[in-house]
Amino acid sequence: EYKMIEDGDRVLLCLSGGKDSLSLLHSLRQFQFIAKNKGINFELGAVTVDPMTPTYNPAPLIPYLRELGVPYLFERQGILKQAEEMEEVTSICSLCSRMKRGRIYNAARAHKYNVIAMGQHLDDLCESFFMSIFHNGLLRTMKANYTVTEGDMRVIRPLIYVRERDLRTFAETRHLPVIAENCPACFEEPKERHRVKQLLAQQELLFPKLVHSLQRAMKPLYSKDSVGMESRPMDGLPLQNGLSNERKQNGTSFIEETDDSMFPDGCG
């Protein structure tokens, strides 16, 4: 539907070791066989950025990927320590996501990958949709398949129609080696995404078809194929009132982070 993977693509999967990215790993490996019968041959690799926090150890993924025969890039960067040493960091999670994104993009370019696959699912898209409305006043969510600003790579999200609960069931029934990620910075204060998740869960009890309706409503948004198309001000209204000038100048608004920069949630 979105032409995410084409013949000759080199796809790099963002792998955190969570249920979402591990499920996507096995789905893409299976899809290689299906696509080959349709004349589509693509290569698959994976990348993990280890932020070197004491509560998260993705090292067991190294022998697991070796056993699967999937090329694996294991990047290490003391992101949390760097963030603590920086001044005027308004959100460690946002900084971490941008630093991970830069590390992953550099690794992809160095190893000639032209497609980055991320594990966000339908529930993630719904949450980002409401976060954008609440904080920015924009109808926006994560995209299914888009080209990065530099024009040399695409980012795809093959799980956009999949519910989180289905991924959890898949990971449990297939006994995938899920690695818990417990970043201390994320638990110092409630995460906005978690609050929106709870809100939607409450509403879904009242309206069982809520997520299906949101999926239909969001489809024109995540069908867009480039970054920033929804960010232009309309009727002279400012995009946001709550962002500092620095964050506006850097082009890293809150919802932009939940779009192409939300790697902590996106890697899954």
PDB file of C-alpha atoms in Angstrom:
ATOM      1  CA  GLU A   1       0.000   0.000   0.000  1.00  0.00           C
ATOM      2  CA  TYR A   2       2.766   2.447   0.895  1.00  0.00           C
ATOM      3  CA  LYS A   3       5.567   0.878  -1.181  1.00  0.00           C
ATOM      4  CA  MET A   4       7.760   0.692   1.887  1.00  0.00           C
ATOM      5  CA  ILE A   5      10.210  -1.874   0.514  1.00  0.00           C
ATOM      6  CA  GLU A   6      11.321  -1.975  -3.106  1.00  0.00           C
ATOM      7  CA  ASP A   7      13.621  -4.233  -5.079  1.00  0.00           C
ATOM      8  CA  GLY A   8      17.269  -3.565  -4.219  1.00  0.00           C
ATOM      9  CA  ASP A   9      16.595  -1.797  -0.912  1.00  0.00           C
ATOM     10  CA  ARG A  10      18.955  -2.223   2.022  1.00  0.00           C
ATOM     11  CA  VAL A  11      16.749  -2.064   5.113  1.00  0.00           C
ATOM     12  CA  LEU A  12      18.171  -1.261   8.559  1.00  0.00           C
ATOM     13  CA  LEU A  13      15.869  -2.141  11.454  1.00  0.00           C
ATOM     14  CA  CYS A  14      16.066  -0.075  14.651  1.00  0.00           C
ATOM     15  CA  LEU A  15      16.241  -2.747  17.339  1.00  0.00           C
ATOM     16  CA  SER A  16      15.959  -2.029  21.052  1.00  0.00           C
ATOM     17  CA  GLY A  17      15.151  -5.579  22.099  1.00  0.00           C
ATOM     18  CA  GLY A  18      11.579  -4.654  23.012  1.00  0.00           C
ATOM     19  CA  LYS A  19       8.548  -6.646  21.892  1.00  0.00           C
ATOM     20  CA  ASP A  20       7.764  -4.288  18.982  1.00  0.00           C
ATOM     21  CA  SER A  21      11.153  -4.218  17.295  1.00  0.00           C
ATOM     22  CA  LEU A  22      11.776  -7.939  17.860  1.00  0.00           C
ATOM     23  CA  SER A  23       8.380  -8.755  16.334  1.00  0.00           C
ATOM     24  CA  LEU A  24       9.202  -6.540  13.371  1.00  0.00           C
ATOM     25  CA  LEU A  25      12.584  -8.244  13.001  1.00  0.00           C
ATOM     26  CA  HIS A  26      10.984 -11.647  12.553  1.00  0.00           C
ATOM     27  CA  SER A  27       8.213 -10.230  10.355  1.00  0.00           C
ATOM     28  CA  LEU A  28      10.725  -8.648   7.980  1.00  0.00           C
ATOM     29  CA  ARG A  29      12.803 -11.834   7.831  1.00  0.00           C
ATOM     30  CA  GLN A  30       9.674 -13.765   6.859  1.00  0.00           C
ATOM     31  CA  PHE A  31       8.688 -11.056   4.371  1.00  0.00           C
ATOM     32  CA  GLN A  32      12.031 -11.490   2.620  1.00  0.00           C
ATOM     33  CA  PHE A  33      10.872 -14.908   1.435  1.00  0.00           C
ATOM     34  CA  ILE A  34       7.413 -13.644   0.457  1.00  0.00           C
ATOM     35  CA  ALA A  35       8.792 -10.616  -1.393  1.00  0.00           C
ATOM     36  CA  LYS A  36      11.346 -12.722  -3.249  1.00  0.00           C
ATOM     37  CA  ASN A  37       8.521 -14.680  -4.874  1.00  0.00           C
ATOM     38  CA  LYS A  38       7.170 -11.345  -6.107  1.00  0.00           C
ATOM     39  CA  GLY A  39      10.497 -10.290  -7.605  1.00  0.00           C
ATOM     40  CA  ILE A  40      11.439  -7.997  -4.713  1.00  0.00           C
ATOM     41  CA  ASN A  41      14.856  -8.731  -3.244  1.00  0.00           C
ATOM     42  CA  PHE A  42      16.034  -6.654  -0.307  1.00  0.00           C
ATOM     43  CA  GLU A  43      18.729  -6.942   2.331  1.00  0.00           C
ATOM     44  CA  LEU A  44      17.980  -6.728   6.035  1.00  0.00           C
ATOM     45  CA  GLY A  45      20.220  -5.555   8.850  1.00  0.00           C
ATOM     46  CA  ALA A  46      19.644  -4.270  12.379  1.00  0.00           C
ATOM     47  CA  VAL A  47      21.097  -1.554  14.579  1.00  0.00           C
ATOM     48  CA  THR A  48      20.998  -0.923  18.313  1.00  0.00           C
ATOM     49  CA  VAL A  49      22.198   2.172  20.133  1.00  0.00           C
ATOM     50  CA  ASP A  50      23.224   1.285  23.669  1.00  0.00           C
ATOM     51  CA  PRO A  51      22.921   4.461  25.793  1.00  0.00           C
ATOM     52  CA  MET A  52      25.097   2.801  28.436  1.00  0.00           C
ATOM     53  CA  THR A  53      22.668   3.122  31.327  1.00  0.00           C
ATOM     54  CA  PRO A  54      22.943   0.693  34.258  1.00  0.00           C
ATOM     55  CA  THR A  55      19.346  -0.549  33.851  1.00  0.00           C
ATOM     56  CA  TYR A  56      19.462  -1.435  30.149  1.00  0.00           C
ATOM     57  CA  ASN A  57      21.758  -4.049  28.656  1.00  0.00           C
ATOM     58  CA  PRO A  58      21.064  -4.932  25.010  1.00  0.00           C
ATOM     59  CA  ALA A  59      24.283  -6.988  24.697  1.00  0.00           C
ATOM     60  CA  PRO A  60      22.360 -10.338  24.591  1.00  0.00           C
ATOM     61  CA  LEU A  61      21.057  -9.218  21.193  1.00  0.00           C
ATOM     62  CA  ILE A  62      24.532  -9.677  19.692  1.00  0.00           C
ATOM     63  CA  PRO A  63      24.599 -13.517  19.805  1.00  0.00           C
ATOM     64  CA  TYR A  64      20.859 -13.634  19.020  1.00  0.00           C
ATOM     65  CA  LEU A  65      21.287 -11.701  15.758  1.00  0.00           C
ATOM     66  CA  ARG A  66      24.359 -13.743  14.919  1.00  0.00           C
ATOM     67  CA  GLU A  67      22.314 -16.927  15.288  1.00  0.00           C
ATOM     68  CA  LEU A  68      19.616 -15.495  13.020  1.00  0.00           C
ATOM     69  CA  GLY A  69      22.226 -14.563  10.440  1.00  0.00           C
ATOM     70  CA  VAL A  70      21.166 -10.896  10.370  1.00  0.00           C
ATOM     71  CA  PRO A  71      23.963  -8.299   9.958  1.00  0.00           C
ATOM     72  CA  TYR A  72      24.059  -6.292  13.166  1.00  0.00           C
ATOM     73  CA  LEU A  73      25.435  -2.864  14.045  1.00  0.00           C
ATOM     74  CA  PHE A  74      25.890  -2.370  17.788  1.00  0.00           C
ATOM     75  CA  GLU A  75      26.541   1.277  18.648  1.00  0.00           C
ATOM     76  CA  ARG A  76      27.453   2.483  22.138  1.00  0.00           C
ATOM     77  CA  GLN A  77      27.154   6.067  23.373  1.00  0.00           C
ATOM     78  CA  GLY A  78      26.876   7.364  26.946  1.00  0.00           C
ATOM     79  CA  ILE A  79      23.838   9.486  26.156  1.00  0.00           C
ATOM     80  CA  LEU A  80      22.470   9.856  29.669  1.00  0.00           C
ATOM     81  CA  LYS A  81      25.843  10.913  31.044  1.00  0.00           C
ATOM     82  CA  GLN A  82      26.245  13.445  28.229  1.00  0.00           C
ATOM     83  CA  ALA A  83      22.773  14.833  28.903  1.00  0.00           C
ATOM     84  CA  GLU A  84      23.503  15.273  32.605  1.00  0.00           C
ATOM     85  CA  GLU A  85      26.627  17.289  31.762  1.00  0.00           C
ATOM     86  CA  MET A  86      24.786  19.639  29.384  1.00  0.00           C
ATOM     87  CA  GLU A  87      23.167  22.876  30.495  1.00  0.00           C
ATOM     88  CA  GLU A  88      19.531  23.823  29.873  1.00  0.00           C
ATOM     89  CA  VAL A  89      18.308  20.380  28.842  1.00  0.00           C
ATOM     90  CA  THR A  90      14.512  20.647  29.019  1.00  0.00           C
ATOM     91  CA  SER A  91      13.873  16.991  28.222  1.00  0.00           C
ATOM     92  CA  ILE A  92      16.409  14.190  28.511  1.00  0.00           C
ATOM     93  CA  CYS A  93      14.073  11.878  26.589  1.00  0.00           C
ATOM     94  CA  SER A  94      13.906  14.308  23.663  1.00  0.00           C
ATOM     95  CA  LEU A  95      17.666  14.824  23.674  1.00  0.00           C
ATOM     96  CA  CYS A  96      18.228  11.072  23.838  1.00  0.00           C
ATOM     97  CA  SER A  97      15.913  10.479  20.887  1.00  0.00           C
ATOM     98  CA  ARG A  98      17.724  13.052  18.751  1.00  0.00           C
ATOM     99  CA  MET A  99      21.151  11.685  19.653  1.00  0.00           C
ATOM    100  CA  LYS A 100      20.022   8.131  18.896  1.00  0.00           C
ATOM    101  CA  ARG A 101      18.561   9.287  15.593  1.00  0.00           C
ATOM    102  CA  GLY A 102      21.858  10.915  14.600  1.00  0.00           C
ATOM    103  CA  ARG A 103      23.843   7.819  15.551  1.00  0.00           C
ATOM    104  CA  ILE A 104      21.485   5.542  13.602  1.00  0.00           C
ATOM    105  CA  TYR A 105      21.460   7.775  10.525  1.00  0.00           C
ATOM    106  CA  ASN A 106      25.262   7.912  10.504  1.00  0.00           C
ATOM    107  CA  ALA A 107      25.515   4.133  10.871  1.00  0.00           C
ATOM    108  CA  ALA A 108      23.006   3.603   8.061  1.00  0.00           C
ATOM    109  CA  ARG A 109      24.904   5.897   5.705  1.00  0.00           C
ATOM    110  CA  ALA A 110      28.273   4.381   6.595  1.00  0.00           C
ATOM    111  CA  HIS A 111      27.012   0.886   5.766  1.00  0.00           C
ATOM    112  CA  LYS A 112      25.029   1.887   2.662  1.00  0.00           C
ATOM    113  CA  TYR A 113      21.518   1.310   4.007  1.00  0.00           C
ATOM    114  CA  ASN A 114      18.865   3.402   2.264  1.00  0.00           C
ATOM    115  CA  VAL A 115      15.799   2.444   4.338  1.00  0.00           C
ATOM    116  CA  ILE A 116      15.375   2.651   8.121  1.00  0.00           C
ATOM    117  CA  ALA A 117      12.590   0.478   9.565  1.00  0.00           C
ATOM    118  CA  MET A 118      11.007   1.446  12.866  1.00  0.00           C
ATOM    119  CA  GLY A 119       8.643  -0.479  15.096  1.00  0.00           C
ATOM    120  CA  GLN A 120       5.921   2.015  15.950  1.00  0.00           C
ATOM    121  CA  HIS A 121       2.468   0.461  15.912  1.00  0.00           C
ATOM    122  CA  LEU A 122      -1.105   1.719  15.581  1.00  0.00           C
ATOM    123  CA  ASP A 123      -1.373   2.609  19.266  1.00  0.00           C
ATOM    124  CA  ASP A 124       1.777   4.756  18.972  1.00  0.00           C
ATOM    125  CA  LEU A 125       0.278   6.631  16.024  1.00  0.00           C
ATOM    126  CA  CYS A 126      -2.940   7.301  17.934  1.00  0.00           C
ATOM    127  CA  GLU A 127      -0.998   8.620  20.908  1.00  0.00           C
ATOM    128  CA  SER A 128       1.144  10.899  18.731  1.00  0.00           C
ATOM    129  CA  PHE A 129      -1.986  12.187  17.018  1.00  0.00           C
ATOM    130  CA  PHE A 130      -3.475  13.351  20.329  1.00  0.00           C
ATOM    131  CA  MET A 131      -0.161  14.666  21.637  1.00  0.00           C
ATOM    132  CA  SER A 132       0.085  16.847  18.548  1.00  0.00           C
ATOM    133  CA  ILE A 133      -3.436  18.192  19.037  1.00  0.00           C
ATOM    134  CA  PHE A 134      -2.998  18.831  22.758  1.00  0.00           C
ATOM    135  CA  HIS A 135       0.423  20.495  22.560  1.00  0.00           C
ATOM    136  CA  ASN A 136       0.720  21.980  19.067  1.00  0.00           C
ATOM    137  CA  GLY A 137      -2.779  22.404  17.705  1.00  0.00           C
ATOM    138  CA  LEU A 138      -1.768  20.401  14.618  1.00  0.00           C
ATOM    139  CA  LEU A 139      -3.353  17.389  12.955  1.00  0.00           C
ATOM    140  CA  ARG A 140      -0.237  15.293  12.710  1.00  0.00           C
ATOM    141  CA  THR A 141       1.127  11.854  13.517  1.00  0.00           C
ATOM    142  CA  MET A 142       3.967   9.526  12.522  1.00  0.00           C
ATOM    143  CA  LYS A 143       4.275   8.728   8.842  1.00  0.00           C
ATOM    144  CA  ALA A 144       4.191   5.333   7.172  1.00  0.00           C
ATOM    145  CA  ASN A 145       6.927   5.937   4.596  1.00  0.00           C
ATOM    146  CA  TYR A 146       8.794   9.183   4.075  1.00  0.00           C
ATOM    147  CA  THR A 147      12.082  10.545   2.814  1.00  0.00           C
ATOM    148  CA  VAL A 148      14.396  12.254   5.309  1.00  0.00           C
ATOM    149  CA  THR A 149      15.281  15.899   4.842  1.00  0.00           C
ATOM    150  CA  GLU A 150      18.646  15.101   3.249  1.00  0.00           C
ATOM    151  CA  GLY A 151      16.873  13.021   0.605  1.00  0.00           C
ATOM    152  CA  ASP A 152      19.190  10.005   0.781  1.00  0.00           C
ATOM    153  CA  MET A 153      17.160   7.662   3.005  1.00  0.00           C
ATOM    154  CA  ARG A 154      13.596   6.672   3.750  1.00  0.00           C
ATOM    155  CA  VAL A 155      11.996   5.833   7.089  1.00  0.00           C
ATOM    156  CA  ILE A 156       9.288   3.171   7.105  1.00  0.00           C
ATOM    157  CA  ARG A 157       6.906   1.903   9.781  1.00  0.00           C
ATOM    158  CA  PRO A 158       5.549  -1.494   8.698  1.00  0.00           C
ATOM    159  CA  LEU A 159       3.487  -2.000  11.884  1.00  0.00           C
ATOM    160  CA  ILE A 160       1.176   1.000  11.514  1.00  0.00           C
ATOM    161  CA  TYR A 161      -1.922  -1.210  11.271  1.00  0.00           C
ATOM    162  CA  VAL A 162      -0.936  -3.519  14.146  1.00  0.00           C
ATOM    163  CA  ARG A 163      -2.237  -3.148  17.708  1.00  0.00           C
ATOM    164  CA  GLU A 164       0.238  -3.184  20.572  1.00  0.00           C
ATOM    165  CA  ARG A 165      -1.628  -6.011  22.302  1.00  0.00           C
ATOM    166  CA  ASP A 166      -1.180  -8.208  19.219  1.00  0.00           C
ATOM    167  CA  LEU A 167       2.566  -7.565  19.236  1.00  0.00           C
ATOM    168  CA  ARG A 168       2.689  -8.442  22.913  1.00  0.00           C
ATOM    169  CA  THR A 169       0.873 -11.706  22.233  1.00  0.00           C
ATOM    170  CA  PHE A 170       3.190 -12.502  19.311  1.00  0.00           C
ATOM    171  CA  ALA A 171       6.308 -11.870  21.383  1.00  0.00           C
ATOM    172  CA  GLU A 172       5.022 -13.978  24.272  1.00  0.00           C
ATOM    173  CA  THR A 173       3.804 -16.926  22.215  1.00  0.00           C
ATOM    174  CA  ARG A 174       7.012 -17.007  20.129  1.00  0.00           C
ATOM    175  CA  HIS A 175       9.137 -16.657  23.268  1.00  0.00           C
ATOM    176  CA  LEU A 176      11.104 -13.750  21.852  1.00  0.00           C
ATOM    177  CA  PRO A 177      14.043 -12.645  24.058  1.00  0.00           C
ATOM    178  CA  VAL A 178      12.551  -9.309  25.076  1.00  0.00           C
ATOM    179  CA  ILE A 179      14.957  -6.983  26.860  1.00  0.00           C
ATOM    180  CA  ALA A 180      13.463  -4.541  29.333  1.00  0.00           C
ATOM    181  CA  GLU A 181      14.532  -0.921  28.953  1.00  0.00           C
ATOM    182  CA  ASN A 182      14.293   0.974  32.227  1.00  0.00           C
ATOM    183  CA  CYS A 183      15.870   4.347  31.676  1.00  0.00           C
ATOM    184  CA  PRO A 184      16.122   6.194  35.027  1.00  0.00           C
ATOM    185  CA  ALA A 185      15.481   9.519  33.305  1.00  0.00           C
ATOM    186  CA  CYS A 186      12.101   8.325  32.031  1.00  0.00           C
ATOM    187  CA  PHE A 187      10.846   7.454  35.500  1.00  0.00           C
ATOM    188  CA  GLU A 188      11.755  10.686  37.234  1.00  0.00           C
ATOM    189  CA  GLU A 189       8.457  12.163  36.101  1.00  0.00           C
ATOM    190  CA  PRO A 190       5.361  10.783  34.323  1.00  0.00           C
ATOM    191  CA  LYS A 191       5.817  10.555  30.585  1.00  0.00           C
ATOM    192  CA  GLU A 192       3.365  12.452  28.439  1.00  0.00           C
ATOM    193  CA  ARG A 193       2.956   9.508  26.087  1.00  0.00           C
ATOM    194  CA  HIS A 194       1.966   7.289  29.005  1.00  0.00           C
ATOM    195  CA  ARG A 195      -0.702   9.773  30.104  1.00  0.00           C
ATOM    196  CA  VAL A 196      -2.192   9.843  26.602  1.00  0.00           C
ATOM    197  CA  LYS A 197      -2.055   6.038  26.454  1.00  0.00           C
ATOM    198  CA  GLN A 198      -4.084   5.838  29.651  1.00  0.00           C
ATOM    199  CA  LEU A 199      -6.591   8.371  28.324  1.00  0.00           C
ATOM    200  CA  LEU A 200      -7.158   6.385  25.119  1.00  0.00           C
ATOM    201  CA  ALA A 201      -7.458   3.120  27.051  1.00  0.00           C
ATOM    202  CA  GLN A 202     -10.222   4.616  29.175  1.00  0.00           C
ATOM    203  CA  GLN A 203     -12.081   5.916  26.126  1.00  0.00           C
ATOM    204  CA  GLU A 204     -11.746   2.596  24.292  1.00  0.00           C
ATOM    205  CA  LEU A 205     -13.693   0.936  27.100  1.00  0.00           C
ATOM    206  CA  LEU A 206     -16.596   3.254  26.271  1.00  0.00           C
ATOM    207  CA  PHE A 207     -16.084   3.234  22.499  1.00  0.00           C
ATOM    208  CA  PRO A 208     -14.738  -0.186  21.414  1.00  0.00           C
ATOM    209  CA  LYS A 209     -14.269   0.975  17.807  1.00  0.00           C
ATOM    210  CA  LEU A 210     -12.254   4.042  18.837  1.00  0.00           C
ATOM    211  CA  VAL A 211      -8.878   2.926  17.448  1.00  0.00           C
ATOM    212  CA  HIS A 212     -10.444   1.772  14.175  1.00  0.00           C
ATOM    213  CA  SER A 213     -12.085   5.189  13.799  1.00  0.00           C
ATOM    214  CA  LEU A 214      -8.823   6.968  14.592  1.00  0.00           C
ATOM    215  CA  GLN A 215      -7.022   4.835  12.027  1.00  0.00           C
ATOM    216  CA  ARG A 216      -9.426   6.000   9.315  1.00  0.00           C
ATOM    217  CA  ALA A 217      -9.131   9.616  10.456  1.00  0.00           C
ATOM    218  CA  MET A 218      -5.309   9.558  10.496  1.00  0.00           C
ATOM    219  CA  LYS A 219      -4.772   7.835   7.167  1.00  0.00           C
ATOM    220  CA  PRO A 220      -4.330  11.066   5.149  1.00  0.00           C
ATOM    221  CA  LEU A 221      -1.738  12.197   7.712  1.00  0.00           C
ATOM    222  CA  TYR A 222       0.564   9.208   7.755  1.00  0.00           C
ATOM    223  CA  SER A 223       0.275   8.860   4.001  1.00  0.00           C
ATOM    224  CA  LYS A 224       2.339  12.021   3.514  1.00  0.00           C
ATOM    225  CA  ASP A 225       5.743  11.256   2.027  1.00  0.00           C
ATOM    226  CA  SER A 226       7.927  14.078   3.276  1.00  0.00           C
ATOM    227  CA  VAL A 227       8.775  15.818   6.523  1.00  0.00           C
ATOM    228  CA  GLY A 228       7.246  19.094   7.641  1.00  0.00           C
ATOM    229  CA  MET A 229       4.253  19.253   5.289  1.00  0.00           C
ATOM    230  CA  GLU A 230       1.859  19.678   8.216  1.00  0.00           C
ATOM    231  CA  SER A 231       3.982  22.224  10.111  1.00  0.00           C
ATOM    232  CA  ARG A 232       3.265  25.356   8.116  1.00  0.00           C
ATOM    233  CA  PRO A 233       1.320  27.956  10.117  1.00  0.00           C
ATOM    234  CA  MET A 234      -2.230  28.662   8.963  1.00  0.00           C
ATOM    235  CA  ASP A 235      -4.088  31.976   9.167  1.00  0.00           C
ATOM    236  CA  GLY A 236      -1.060  33.605  10.767  1.00  0.00           C
ATOM    237  CA  LEU A 237      -1.371  31.533  13.936  1.00  0.00           C
ATOM    238  CA  PRO A 238       1.851  30.502  15.687  1.00  0.00           C
ATOM    239  CA  LEU A 239       2.601  26.789  15.705  1.00  0.00           C
ATOM    240  CA  GLN A 240       3.092  26.584  19.449  1.00  0.00           C
ATOM    241  CA  ASN A 241       3.038  28.755  22.516  1.00  0.00           C
ATOM    242  CA  GLY A 242       4.904  26.513  24.931  1.00  0.00           C
ATOM    243  CA  LEU A 243       8.238  26.015  23.179  1.00  0.00           C
ATOM    244  CA  SER A 244      11.412  27.923  23.874  1.00  0.00           C
ATOM    245  CA  ASN A 245      13.033  29.938  21.077  1.00  0.00           C
ATOM    246  CA  GLU A 246      15.981  27.546  21.059  1.00  0.00           C
ATOM    247  CA  ARG A 247      13.796  24.551  20.296  1.00  0.00           C
ATOM    248  CA  LYS A 248      11.980  26.468  17.557  1.00  0.00           C
ATOM    249  CA  GLN A 249      15.253  27.544  15.953  1.00  0.00           C
ATOM    250  CA  ASN A 250      16.535  23.994  15.995  1.00  0.00           C
ATOM    251  CA  GLY A 251      13.370  22.750  14.344  1.00  0.00           C
ATOM    252  CA  THR A 252      12.766  20.218  17.072  1.00  0.00           C
ATOM    253  CA  SER A 253       9.240  20.964  18.166  1.00  0.00           C
ATOM    254  CA  PHE A 254       7.462  18.555  20.502  1.00  0.00           C
ATOM    255  CA  ILE A 255       5.484  16.847  17.778  1.00  0.00           C
ATOM    256  CA  GLU A 256       8.435  16.618  15.409  1.00  0.00           C
ATOM    257  CA  GLU A 257      10.087  14.512  18.062  1.00  0.00           C
ATOM    258  CA  THR A 258       7.065  12.222  18.160  1.00  0.00           C
ATOM    259  CA  ASP A 259       7.238  11.924  14.367  1.00  0.00           C
ATOM    260  CA  ASP A 260      10.626  11.107  12.887  1.00  0.00           C
ATOM    261  CA  SER A 261      12.658  11.483  16.077  1.00  0.00           C
ATOM    262  CA  MET A 262      10.851   9.378  18.651  1.00  0.00           C
ATOM    263  CA  PHE A 263      13.402   6.573  18.709  1.00  0.00           C
ATOM    264  CA  PRO A 264      12.997   5.444  22.312  1.00  0.00           C
ATOM    265  CA  ASP A 265       9.349   4.520  21.749  1.00  0.00           C
ATOM    266  CA  GLY A 266       9.895   3.786  18.117  1.00  0.00           C
ATOM    267  CA  CYS A 267      12.556   1.140  18.506  1.00  0.00           C
ATOM    268  CA  GLY A 268      10.169  -0.721  20.753  1.00  0.00           C
TER     269      GLY A 268
END
